Short mmCIF file of C-alpha atoms in Angstrom, two decimals:
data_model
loop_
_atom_site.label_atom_id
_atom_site.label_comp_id
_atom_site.label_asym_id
_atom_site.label_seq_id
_atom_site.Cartn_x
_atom_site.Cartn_y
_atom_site.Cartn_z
CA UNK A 1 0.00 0.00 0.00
CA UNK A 2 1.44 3.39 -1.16
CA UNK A 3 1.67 5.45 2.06
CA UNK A 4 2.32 9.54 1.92
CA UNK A 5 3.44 12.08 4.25
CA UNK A 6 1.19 15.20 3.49
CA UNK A 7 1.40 19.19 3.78
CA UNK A 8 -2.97 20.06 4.01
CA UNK A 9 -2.46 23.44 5.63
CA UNK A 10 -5.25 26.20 4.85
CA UNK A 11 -4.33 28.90 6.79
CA UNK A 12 -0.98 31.41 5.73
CA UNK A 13 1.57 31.55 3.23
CA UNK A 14 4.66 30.89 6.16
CA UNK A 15 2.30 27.69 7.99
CA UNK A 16 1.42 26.73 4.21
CA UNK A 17 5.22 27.04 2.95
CA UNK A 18 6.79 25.42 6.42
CA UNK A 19 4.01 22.48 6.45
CA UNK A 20 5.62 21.24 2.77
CA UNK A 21 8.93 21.80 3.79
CA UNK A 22 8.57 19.51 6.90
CA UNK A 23 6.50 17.05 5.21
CA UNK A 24 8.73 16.54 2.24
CA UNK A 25 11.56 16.18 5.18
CA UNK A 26 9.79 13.51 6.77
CA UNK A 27 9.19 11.31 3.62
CA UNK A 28 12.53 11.65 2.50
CA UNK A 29 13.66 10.35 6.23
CA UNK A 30 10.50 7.56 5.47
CA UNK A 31 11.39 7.29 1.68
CA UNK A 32 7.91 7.84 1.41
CA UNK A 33 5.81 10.49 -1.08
CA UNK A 34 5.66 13.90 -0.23
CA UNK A 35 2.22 15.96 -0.95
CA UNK A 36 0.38 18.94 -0.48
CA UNK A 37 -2.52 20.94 -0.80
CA UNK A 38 -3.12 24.36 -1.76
CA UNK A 39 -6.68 25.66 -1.41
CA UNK A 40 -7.56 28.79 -2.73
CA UNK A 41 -9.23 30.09 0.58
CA UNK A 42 -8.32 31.05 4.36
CA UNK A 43 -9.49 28.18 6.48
CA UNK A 44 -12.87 28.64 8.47
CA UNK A 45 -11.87 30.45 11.50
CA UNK A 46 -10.08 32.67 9.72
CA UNK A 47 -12.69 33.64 7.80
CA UNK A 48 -14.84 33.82 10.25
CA UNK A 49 -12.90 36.41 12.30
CA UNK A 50 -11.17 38.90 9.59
CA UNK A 51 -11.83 41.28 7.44
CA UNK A 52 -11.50 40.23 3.83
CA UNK A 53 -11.05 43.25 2.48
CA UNK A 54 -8.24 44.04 3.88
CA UNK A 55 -4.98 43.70 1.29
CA UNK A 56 -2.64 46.57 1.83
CA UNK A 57 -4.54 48.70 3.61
CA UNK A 58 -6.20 49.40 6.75
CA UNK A 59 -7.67 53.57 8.49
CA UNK A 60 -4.04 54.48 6.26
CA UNK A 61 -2.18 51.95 7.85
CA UNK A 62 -0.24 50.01 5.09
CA UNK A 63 -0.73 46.48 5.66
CA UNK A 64 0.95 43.29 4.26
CA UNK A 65 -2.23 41.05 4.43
CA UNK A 66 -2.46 36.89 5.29
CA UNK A 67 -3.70 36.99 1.50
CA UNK A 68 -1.88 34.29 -0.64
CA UNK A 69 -1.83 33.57 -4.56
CA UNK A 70 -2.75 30.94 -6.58
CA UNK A 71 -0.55 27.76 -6.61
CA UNK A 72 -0.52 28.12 -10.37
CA UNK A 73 0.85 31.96 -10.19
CA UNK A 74 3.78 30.39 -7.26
CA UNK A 75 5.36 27.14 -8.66
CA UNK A 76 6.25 25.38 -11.50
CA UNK A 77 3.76 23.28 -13.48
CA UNK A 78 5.87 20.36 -13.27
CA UNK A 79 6.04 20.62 -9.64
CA UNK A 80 2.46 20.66 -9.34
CA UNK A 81 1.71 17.86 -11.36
CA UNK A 82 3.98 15.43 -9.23
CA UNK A 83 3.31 16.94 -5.27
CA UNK A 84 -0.05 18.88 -5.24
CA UNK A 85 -3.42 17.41 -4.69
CA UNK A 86 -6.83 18.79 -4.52
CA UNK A 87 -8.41 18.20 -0.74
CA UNK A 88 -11.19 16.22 -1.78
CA UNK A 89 -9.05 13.24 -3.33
CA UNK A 90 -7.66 13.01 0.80
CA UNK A 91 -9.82 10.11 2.89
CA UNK A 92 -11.46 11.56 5.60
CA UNK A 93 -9.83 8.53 7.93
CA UNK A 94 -6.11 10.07 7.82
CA UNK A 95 -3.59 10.13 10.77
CA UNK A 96 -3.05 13.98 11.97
CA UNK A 97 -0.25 14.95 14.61
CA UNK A 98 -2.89 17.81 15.11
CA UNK A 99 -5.58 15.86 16.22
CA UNK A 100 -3.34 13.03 18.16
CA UNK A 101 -0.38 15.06 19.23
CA UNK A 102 2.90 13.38 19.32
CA UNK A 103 6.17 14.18 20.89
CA UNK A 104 8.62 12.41 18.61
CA UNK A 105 10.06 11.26 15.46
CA UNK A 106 9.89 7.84 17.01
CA UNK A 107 6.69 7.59 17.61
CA UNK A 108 4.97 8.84 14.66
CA UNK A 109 7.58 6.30 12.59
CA UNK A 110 5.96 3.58 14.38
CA UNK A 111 2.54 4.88 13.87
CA UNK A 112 3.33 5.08 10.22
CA UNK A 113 4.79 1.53 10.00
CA UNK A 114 2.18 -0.58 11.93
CA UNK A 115 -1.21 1.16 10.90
CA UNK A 116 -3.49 1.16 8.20
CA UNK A 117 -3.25 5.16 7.06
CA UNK A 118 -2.10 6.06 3.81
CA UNK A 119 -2.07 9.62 4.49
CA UNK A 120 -0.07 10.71 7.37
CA UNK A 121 -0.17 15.03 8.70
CA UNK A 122 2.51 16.29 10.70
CA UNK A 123 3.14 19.58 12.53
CA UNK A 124 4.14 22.51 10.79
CA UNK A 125 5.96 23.22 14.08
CA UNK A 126 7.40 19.83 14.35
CA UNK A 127 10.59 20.77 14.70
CA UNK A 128 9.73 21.93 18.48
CA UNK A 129 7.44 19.87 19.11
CA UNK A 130 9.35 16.14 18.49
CA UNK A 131 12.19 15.97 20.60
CA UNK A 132 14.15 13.60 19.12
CA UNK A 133 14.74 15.47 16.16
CA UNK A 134 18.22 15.93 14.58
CA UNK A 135 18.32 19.88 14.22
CA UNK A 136 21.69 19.65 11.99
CA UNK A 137 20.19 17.10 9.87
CA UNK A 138 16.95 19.15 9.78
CA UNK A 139 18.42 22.46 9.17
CA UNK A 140 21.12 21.02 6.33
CA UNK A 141 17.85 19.25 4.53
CA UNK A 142 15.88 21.81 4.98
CA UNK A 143 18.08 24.06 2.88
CA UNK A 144 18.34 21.79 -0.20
CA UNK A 145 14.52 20.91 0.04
CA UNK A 146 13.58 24.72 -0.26
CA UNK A 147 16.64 25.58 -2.75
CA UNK A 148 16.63 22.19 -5.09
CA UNK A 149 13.62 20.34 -4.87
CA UNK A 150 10.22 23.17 -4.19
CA UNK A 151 10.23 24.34 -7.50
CA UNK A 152 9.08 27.73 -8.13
CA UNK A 153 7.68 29.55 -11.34
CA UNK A 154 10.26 32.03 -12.71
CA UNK A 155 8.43 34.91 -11.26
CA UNK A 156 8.92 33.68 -8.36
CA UNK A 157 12.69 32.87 -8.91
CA UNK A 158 13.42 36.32 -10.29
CA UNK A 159 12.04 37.50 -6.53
CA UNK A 160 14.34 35.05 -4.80
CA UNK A 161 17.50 35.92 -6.78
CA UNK A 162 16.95 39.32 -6.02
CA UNK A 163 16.42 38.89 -2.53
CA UNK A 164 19.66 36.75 -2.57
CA UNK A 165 21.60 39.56 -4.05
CA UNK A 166 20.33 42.13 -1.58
CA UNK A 167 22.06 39.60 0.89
CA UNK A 168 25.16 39.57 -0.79
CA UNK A 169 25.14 43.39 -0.70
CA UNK A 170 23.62 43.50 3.43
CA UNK A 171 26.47 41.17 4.18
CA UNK A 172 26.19 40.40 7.58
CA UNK A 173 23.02 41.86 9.19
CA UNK A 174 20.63 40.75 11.89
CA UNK A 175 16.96 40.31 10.81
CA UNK A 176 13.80 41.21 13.23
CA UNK A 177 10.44 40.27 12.38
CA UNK A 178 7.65 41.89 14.12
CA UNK A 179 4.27 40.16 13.01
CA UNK A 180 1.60 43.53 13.89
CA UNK A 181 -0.67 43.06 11.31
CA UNK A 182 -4.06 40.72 11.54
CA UNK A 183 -2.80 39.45 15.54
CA UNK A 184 -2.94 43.08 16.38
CA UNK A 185 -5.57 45.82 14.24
CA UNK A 186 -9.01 45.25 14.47
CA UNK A 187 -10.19 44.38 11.34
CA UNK A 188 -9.34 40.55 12.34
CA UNK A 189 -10.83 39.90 16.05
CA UNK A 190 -8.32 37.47 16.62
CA UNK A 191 -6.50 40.10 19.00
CA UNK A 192 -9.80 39.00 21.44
CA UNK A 193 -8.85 35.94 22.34
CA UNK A 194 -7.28 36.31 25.35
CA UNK A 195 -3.58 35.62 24.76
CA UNK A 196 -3.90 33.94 21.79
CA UNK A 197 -2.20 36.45 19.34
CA UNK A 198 -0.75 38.19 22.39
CA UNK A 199 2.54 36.26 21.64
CA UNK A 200 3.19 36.16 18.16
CA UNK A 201 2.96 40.14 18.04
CA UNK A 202 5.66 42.14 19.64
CA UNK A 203 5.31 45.61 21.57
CA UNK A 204 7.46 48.36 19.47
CA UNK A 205 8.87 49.03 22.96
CA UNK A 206 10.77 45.92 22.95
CA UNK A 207 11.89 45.48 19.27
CA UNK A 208 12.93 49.89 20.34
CA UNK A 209 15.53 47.76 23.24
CA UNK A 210 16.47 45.20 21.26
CA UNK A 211 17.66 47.38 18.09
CA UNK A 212 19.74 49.81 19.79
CA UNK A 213 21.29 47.00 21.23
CA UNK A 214 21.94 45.32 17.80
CA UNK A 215 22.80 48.23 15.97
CA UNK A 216 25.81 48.59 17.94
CA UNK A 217 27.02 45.24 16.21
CA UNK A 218 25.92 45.39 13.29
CA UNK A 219 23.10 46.44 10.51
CA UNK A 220 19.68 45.65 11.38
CA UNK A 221 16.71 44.82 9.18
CA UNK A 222 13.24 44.97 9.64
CA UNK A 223 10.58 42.59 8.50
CA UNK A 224 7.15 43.27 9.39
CA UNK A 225 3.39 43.05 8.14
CA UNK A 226 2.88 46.53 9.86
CA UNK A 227 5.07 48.86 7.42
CA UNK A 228 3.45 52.39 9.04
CA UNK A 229 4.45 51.66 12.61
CA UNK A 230 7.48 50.32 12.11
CA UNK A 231 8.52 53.70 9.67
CA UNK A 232 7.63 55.49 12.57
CA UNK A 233 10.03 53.69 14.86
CA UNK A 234 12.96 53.72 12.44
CA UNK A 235 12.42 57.88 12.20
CA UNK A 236 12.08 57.79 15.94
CA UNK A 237 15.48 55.59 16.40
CA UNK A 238 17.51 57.64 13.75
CA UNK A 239 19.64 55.17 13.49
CA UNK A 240 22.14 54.80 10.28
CA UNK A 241 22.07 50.96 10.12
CA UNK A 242 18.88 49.84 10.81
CA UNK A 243 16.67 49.25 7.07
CA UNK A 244 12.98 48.55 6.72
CA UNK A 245 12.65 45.08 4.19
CA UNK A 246 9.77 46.86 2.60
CA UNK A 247 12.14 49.56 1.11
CA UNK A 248 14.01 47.00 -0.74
CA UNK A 249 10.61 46.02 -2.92
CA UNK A 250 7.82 47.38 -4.26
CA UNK A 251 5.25 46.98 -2.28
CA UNK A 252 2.58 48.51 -4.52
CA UNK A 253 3.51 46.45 -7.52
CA UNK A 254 4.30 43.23 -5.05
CA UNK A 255 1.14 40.38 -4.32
CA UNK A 256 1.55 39.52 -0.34
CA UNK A 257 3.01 36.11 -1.11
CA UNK A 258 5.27 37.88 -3.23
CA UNK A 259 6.88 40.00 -0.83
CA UNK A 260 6.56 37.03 1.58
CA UNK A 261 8.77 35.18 -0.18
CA UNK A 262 11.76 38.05 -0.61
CA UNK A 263 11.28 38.50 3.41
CA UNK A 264 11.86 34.70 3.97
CA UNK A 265 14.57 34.31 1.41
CA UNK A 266 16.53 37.74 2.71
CA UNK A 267 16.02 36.45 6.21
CA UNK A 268 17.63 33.03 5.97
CA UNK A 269 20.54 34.90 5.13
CA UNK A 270 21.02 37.02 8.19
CA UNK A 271 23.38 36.06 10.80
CA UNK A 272 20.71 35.79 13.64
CA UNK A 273 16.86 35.88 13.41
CA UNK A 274 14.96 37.59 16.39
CA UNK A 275 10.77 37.11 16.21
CA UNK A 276 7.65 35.32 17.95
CA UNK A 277 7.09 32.14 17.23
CA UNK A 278 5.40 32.94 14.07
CA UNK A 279 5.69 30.45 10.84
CA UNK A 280 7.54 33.27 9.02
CA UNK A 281 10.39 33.65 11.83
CA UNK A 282 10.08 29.43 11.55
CA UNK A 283 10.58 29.09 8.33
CA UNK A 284 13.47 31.42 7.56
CA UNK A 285 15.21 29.72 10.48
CA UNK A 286 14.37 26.03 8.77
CA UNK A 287 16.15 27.33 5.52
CA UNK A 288 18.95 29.49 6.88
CA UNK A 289 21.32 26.55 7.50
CA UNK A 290 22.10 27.99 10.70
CA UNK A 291 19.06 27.94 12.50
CA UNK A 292 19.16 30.72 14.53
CA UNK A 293 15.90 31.90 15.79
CA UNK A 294 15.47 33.87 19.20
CA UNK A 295 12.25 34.48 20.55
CA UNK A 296 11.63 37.85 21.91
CA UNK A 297 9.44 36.92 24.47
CA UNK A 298 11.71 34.28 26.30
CA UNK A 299 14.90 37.49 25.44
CA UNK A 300 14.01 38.75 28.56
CA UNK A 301 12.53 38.25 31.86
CA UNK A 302 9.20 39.44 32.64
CA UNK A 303 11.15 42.23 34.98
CA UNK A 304 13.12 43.52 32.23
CA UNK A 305 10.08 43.48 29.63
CA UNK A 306 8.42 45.56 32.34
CA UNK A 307 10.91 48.20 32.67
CA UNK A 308 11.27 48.66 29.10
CA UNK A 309 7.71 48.60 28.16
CA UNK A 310 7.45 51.64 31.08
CA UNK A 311 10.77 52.95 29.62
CA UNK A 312 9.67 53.95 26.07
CA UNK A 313 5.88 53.38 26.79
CA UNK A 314 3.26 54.85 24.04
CA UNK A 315 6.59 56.95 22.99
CA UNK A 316 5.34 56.04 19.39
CA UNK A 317 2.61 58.20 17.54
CA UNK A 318 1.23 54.78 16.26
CA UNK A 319 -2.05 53.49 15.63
CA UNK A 320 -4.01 53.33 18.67
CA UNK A 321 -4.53 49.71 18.25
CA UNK A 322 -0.81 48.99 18.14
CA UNK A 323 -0.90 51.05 22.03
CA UNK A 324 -3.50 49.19 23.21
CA UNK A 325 -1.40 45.97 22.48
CA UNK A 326 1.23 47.63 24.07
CA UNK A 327 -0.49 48.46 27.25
CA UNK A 328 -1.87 45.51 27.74
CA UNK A 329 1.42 43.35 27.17
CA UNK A 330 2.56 45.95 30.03
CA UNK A 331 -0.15 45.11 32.10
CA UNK A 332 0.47 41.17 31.87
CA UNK A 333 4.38 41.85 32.42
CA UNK A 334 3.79 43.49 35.26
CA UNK A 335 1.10 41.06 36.85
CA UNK A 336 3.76 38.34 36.52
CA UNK A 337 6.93 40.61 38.31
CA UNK A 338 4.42 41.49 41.09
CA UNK A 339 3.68 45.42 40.49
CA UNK A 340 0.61 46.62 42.13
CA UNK A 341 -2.18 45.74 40.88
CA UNK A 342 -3.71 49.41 41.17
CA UNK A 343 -0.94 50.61 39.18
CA UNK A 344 -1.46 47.56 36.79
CA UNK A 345 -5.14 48.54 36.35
CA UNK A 346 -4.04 51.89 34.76
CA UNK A 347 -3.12 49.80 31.67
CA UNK A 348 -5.68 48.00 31.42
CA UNK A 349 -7.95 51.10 31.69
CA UNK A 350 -5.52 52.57 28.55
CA UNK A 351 -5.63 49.86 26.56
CA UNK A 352 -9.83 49.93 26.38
CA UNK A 353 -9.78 53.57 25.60
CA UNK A 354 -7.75 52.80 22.85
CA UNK A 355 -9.73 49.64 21.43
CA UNK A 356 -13.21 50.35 22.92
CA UNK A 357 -14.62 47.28 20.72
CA UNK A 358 -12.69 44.43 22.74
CA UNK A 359 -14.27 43.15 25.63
CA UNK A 360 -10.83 41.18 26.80
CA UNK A 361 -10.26 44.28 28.35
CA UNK A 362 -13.01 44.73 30.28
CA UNK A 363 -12.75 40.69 30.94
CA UNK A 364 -9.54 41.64 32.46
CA UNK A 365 -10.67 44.86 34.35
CA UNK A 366 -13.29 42.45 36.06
CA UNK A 367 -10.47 39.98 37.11
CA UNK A 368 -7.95 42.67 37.87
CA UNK A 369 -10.97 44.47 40.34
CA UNK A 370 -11.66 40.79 42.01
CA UNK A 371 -7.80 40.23 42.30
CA UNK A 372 -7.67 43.36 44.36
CA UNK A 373 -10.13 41.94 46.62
CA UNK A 374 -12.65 44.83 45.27
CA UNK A 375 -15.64 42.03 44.53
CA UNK A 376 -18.16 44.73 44.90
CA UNK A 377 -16.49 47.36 42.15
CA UNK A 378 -16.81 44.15 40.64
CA UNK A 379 -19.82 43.78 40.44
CA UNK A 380 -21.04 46.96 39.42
CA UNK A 381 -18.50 47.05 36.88
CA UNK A 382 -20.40 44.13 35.19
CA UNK A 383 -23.35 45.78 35.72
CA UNK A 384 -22.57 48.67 33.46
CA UNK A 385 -20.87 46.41 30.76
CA UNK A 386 -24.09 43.70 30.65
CA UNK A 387 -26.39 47.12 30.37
CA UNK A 388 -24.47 48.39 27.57
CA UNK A 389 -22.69 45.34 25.66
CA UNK A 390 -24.27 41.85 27.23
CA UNK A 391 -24.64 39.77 24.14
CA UNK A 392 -20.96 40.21 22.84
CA UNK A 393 -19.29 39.83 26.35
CA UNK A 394 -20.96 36.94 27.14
CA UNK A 395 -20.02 35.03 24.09
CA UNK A 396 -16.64 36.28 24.49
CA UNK A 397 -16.33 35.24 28.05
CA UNK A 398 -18.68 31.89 27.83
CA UNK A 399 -19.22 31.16 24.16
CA UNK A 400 -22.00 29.09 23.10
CA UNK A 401 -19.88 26.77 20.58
CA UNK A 402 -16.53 26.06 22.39
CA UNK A 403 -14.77 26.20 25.67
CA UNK A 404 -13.87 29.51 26.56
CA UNK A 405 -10.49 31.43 26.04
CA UNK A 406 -10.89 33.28 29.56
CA UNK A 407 -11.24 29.74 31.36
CA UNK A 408 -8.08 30.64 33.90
CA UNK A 409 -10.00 34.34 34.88
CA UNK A 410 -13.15 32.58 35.33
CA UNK A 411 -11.60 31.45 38.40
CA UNK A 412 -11.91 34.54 40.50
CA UNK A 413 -16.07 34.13 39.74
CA UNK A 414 -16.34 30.30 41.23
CA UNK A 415 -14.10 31.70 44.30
CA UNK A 416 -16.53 34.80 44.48
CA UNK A 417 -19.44 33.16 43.93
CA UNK A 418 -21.63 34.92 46.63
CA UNK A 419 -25.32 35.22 46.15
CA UNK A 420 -24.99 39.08 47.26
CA UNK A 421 -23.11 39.76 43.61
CA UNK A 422 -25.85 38.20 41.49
CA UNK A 423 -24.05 39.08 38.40
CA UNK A 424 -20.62 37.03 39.38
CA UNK A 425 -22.54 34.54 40.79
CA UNK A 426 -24.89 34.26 37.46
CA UNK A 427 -21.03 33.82 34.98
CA UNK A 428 -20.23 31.28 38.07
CA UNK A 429 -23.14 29.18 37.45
CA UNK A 430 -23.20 29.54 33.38
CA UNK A 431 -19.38 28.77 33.37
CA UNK A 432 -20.16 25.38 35.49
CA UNK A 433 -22.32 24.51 33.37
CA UNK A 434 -20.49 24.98 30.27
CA UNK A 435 -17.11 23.90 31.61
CA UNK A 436 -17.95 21.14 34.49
CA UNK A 437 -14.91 18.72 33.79
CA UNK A 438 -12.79 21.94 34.16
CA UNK A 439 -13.55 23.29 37.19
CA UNK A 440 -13.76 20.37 38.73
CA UNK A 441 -10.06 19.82 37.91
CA UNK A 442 -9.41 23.35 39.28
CA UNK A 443 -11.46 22.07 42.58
CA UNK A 444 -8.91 22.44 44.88
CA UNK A 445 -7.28 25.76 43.42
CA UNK A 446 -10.75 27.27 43.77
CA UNK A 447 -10.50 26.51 47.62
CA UNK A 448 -7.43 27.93 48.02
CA UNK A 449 -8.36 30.65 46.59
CA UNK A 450 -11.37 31.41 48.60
CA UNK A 451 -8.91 30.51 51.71
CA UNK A 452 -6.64 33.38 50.61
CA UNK A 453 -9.68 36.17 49.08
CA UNK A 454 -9.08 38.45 52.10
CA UNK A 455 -4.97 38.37 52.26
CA UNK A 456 -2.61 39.97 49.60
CA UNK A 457 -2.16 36.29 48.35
CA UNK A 458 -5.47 36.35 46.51
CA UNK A 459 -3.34 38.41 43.39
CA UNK A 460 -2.68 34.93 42.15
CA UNK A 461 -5.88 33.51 41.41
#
């Protein structure tokens, strides 16, 4: 029975472009087929939750979008005709590391050995996630899969060879991507969900520390999806070697996957990549060779993000939404050092005045409130926001279809849940319901926690 290792990603170009390169890894370690898919659509949730007219644009904002061509306008028909499938020739009845998560190479060979599959998904992120991996295998592989054997159309070589000989001119440089755009704005709501895009983004006050820092070493470039902020911050730094990727092509002329493509290809050739743990930081690491890839938010303790944050904070005349980011990154930097929670509430308070249309703020100005032992402010805090906005906090907080994003903060309401604050006690009882096998989990954290409501302890629930 023909077995294949398959790429079936439908969300972005850099989880699209790193799910074939990792597949066709793992079936030349198998000596298996590599395919993929490339559908002509965001996936659902995507969908769902953005925008779709944004493309380069957004209030004057210049935006590189999550918008991706055509398979036919990015590779070569041969190509095409020997690795990509439509969807609907894939069984239903396939094995997915996404839906049975595994934690090495090892055991997903044996799963592909003794079962029945003949289609077999793995991670895009597989290279963190199976720890038996051999990175210097990975990383040398990885380079000849994306330079010898993922064929692109010429268009698309033309933009690689180009970005190559920008390279050769840069020399050595340090590359910092800062992914702003749909995790941040609010034309997507993903920027909502709790933390869920919290870490992928990165505050302007940090990538402010970590450039004068590099600068002093050596020429630093800047890759982003956010073009306007980050012009701002490179007039505010004045700084002779520091270059914005986005003045090296046209990004009028230029589709998204396009300039996608010169960012990845420019960054594998830096000498160090800084970023989130986006797929674009991923994949230029996965073709660099060297691998280099340092996460900004594991850089620095949560003391030192503090400080900086406070250090340069809102110094940029950005977009507002960018600031409420910002301040709320602050806020959850500071919660984890131990500032005051008073103090901390400030942010929180600047961040909704910036972004009045997301209720994770207010989710957290509940929880911050109860945290200060203030169950009553609380309360009539709720009040005002279930008057004026019930429907969409709700579902926000408790939604109807899935488990919710906010289940840690709903916490504070089951060790709160006093009859004399109807309103807490109402989410208490609606959350139980929803969430049982949760909360019972959390049973005994919940009694701690209403052990420690009246001393300075309760900060941590």
């Amino acid at each position: 029975m023909e077995k294949y290792i398959i790429s079936n990603r439908e969300d972005s170009n850099g989880s699209r472009f790193l799910g074939m390169l990792n597949a066709f890894y793992i079936a030349k370690k198998l000596k298996c087929n590599f395919l993929f898919t490339w559908t002509n659509t965001l996936e659902q949730i995507a969908l769902d939750n953005m925008n779709k007219t944004i493309d380069k644009g957004f209030e004057n904002q210049k935006i590189i979008s999550t918008n991706f061509d055509l398979k036919e306008d990015i590779f070569d028909k041969n190509f095409l005709k020997k690795y990509c499938i439509e969807q609907n020739i894939i069984p239903k009845d396939i094995f997915s590391d996404y839906k049975t998560p595994l934690n090495s190479f090892e055991q997903f060979q044996k799963i592909f050995q003794n079962t029945p599959y003949s289609y077999f998904e793995i991670p895009f992120y597989m290279r963190y996630s199976w720890k038996d991996i051999d990175l210097n295998d990975y990383l040398i592989k990885c380079k000849q899969i994306w330079e010898n054997e993922i064929i692109f159309n010429d268009k698309y070589k033309k933009i690689i060879h180009d970005a190559k000989e920008k390279a050769k001119i840069l020399k050595n440089f340090c590359a910092l991507h800062l992914r702003n755009g749909d995790t941040v704005y609010s034309y997507a709501n993903f920027r909502k969900f709790n933390t869920a895009t919290t870490y992928h983004a990165t505050p302007y006050e940090l990538a402010i520390e970590i450039i004068k820092n590099e600068s002093k070493k050596q020429t630093v470039i800047i890759f982003t999806d956010d073009i306007n902020s980050a012009e701002i911050m490179l007039d505010y730094l004045k700084l002779d070697n520091v270059f914005l990727a986005n003045n090296f092509r046209d990004f009028n002329s230029m589709s998204s996957t396009e300039m996608f493509i010169y960012d990845v290809t420019l960054m594998s050739y830096s000498t160090k990549i800084y970023g989130s743990y986006s797929a674009v930081t991923r994949l230029a690491s996965a073709i660099s060779g060297h691998g280099s890839h340092i996460n900004i938010h594991d850089l620095l303790n949560e003391r030192q993000k503090y400080n900086i944050l406070k250090k340069y904070y809102h110094c940029l005349d950005i977009h507002r939404d960018q600031k409420a980011y910002s301040s709320f990154y602050t806020y959850l930097s500071g919660l984890k050092t131990g500032i005051k929670l008073k103090k901390l509430q400030n942010y929180l308070e600047d961040a909704l005045k910036l972004d009045l249309d997301n209720n994770k703020y207010r989710i957290y100005l509940v929880d911050c409130l109860m945290k200060q032992g203030k169950i009553q402010e609380a309360e009539n805090y709720l009040k005002n926001i279930i008057k004026e906005r019930n429907k969409e906090f709700m579902e926000l907080l408790l939604p109807s279809d899935k488990e919710s994003a906010f289940s840690k903060l709903l916490i504070n309401y089951h060790i709160n849940n006093l009859k004399k604050y109807p309103l807490i006690y109402n989410i208490f009882l609606q959350s139980m319901n929803k969430m049982p096998f949760y909360f019972t989990k959390k049973k005994n954290k919940i009694l701690l926690g209403k052990f420690l409501r009246y001393t300075p302890l309760r900060r941590f629930f």
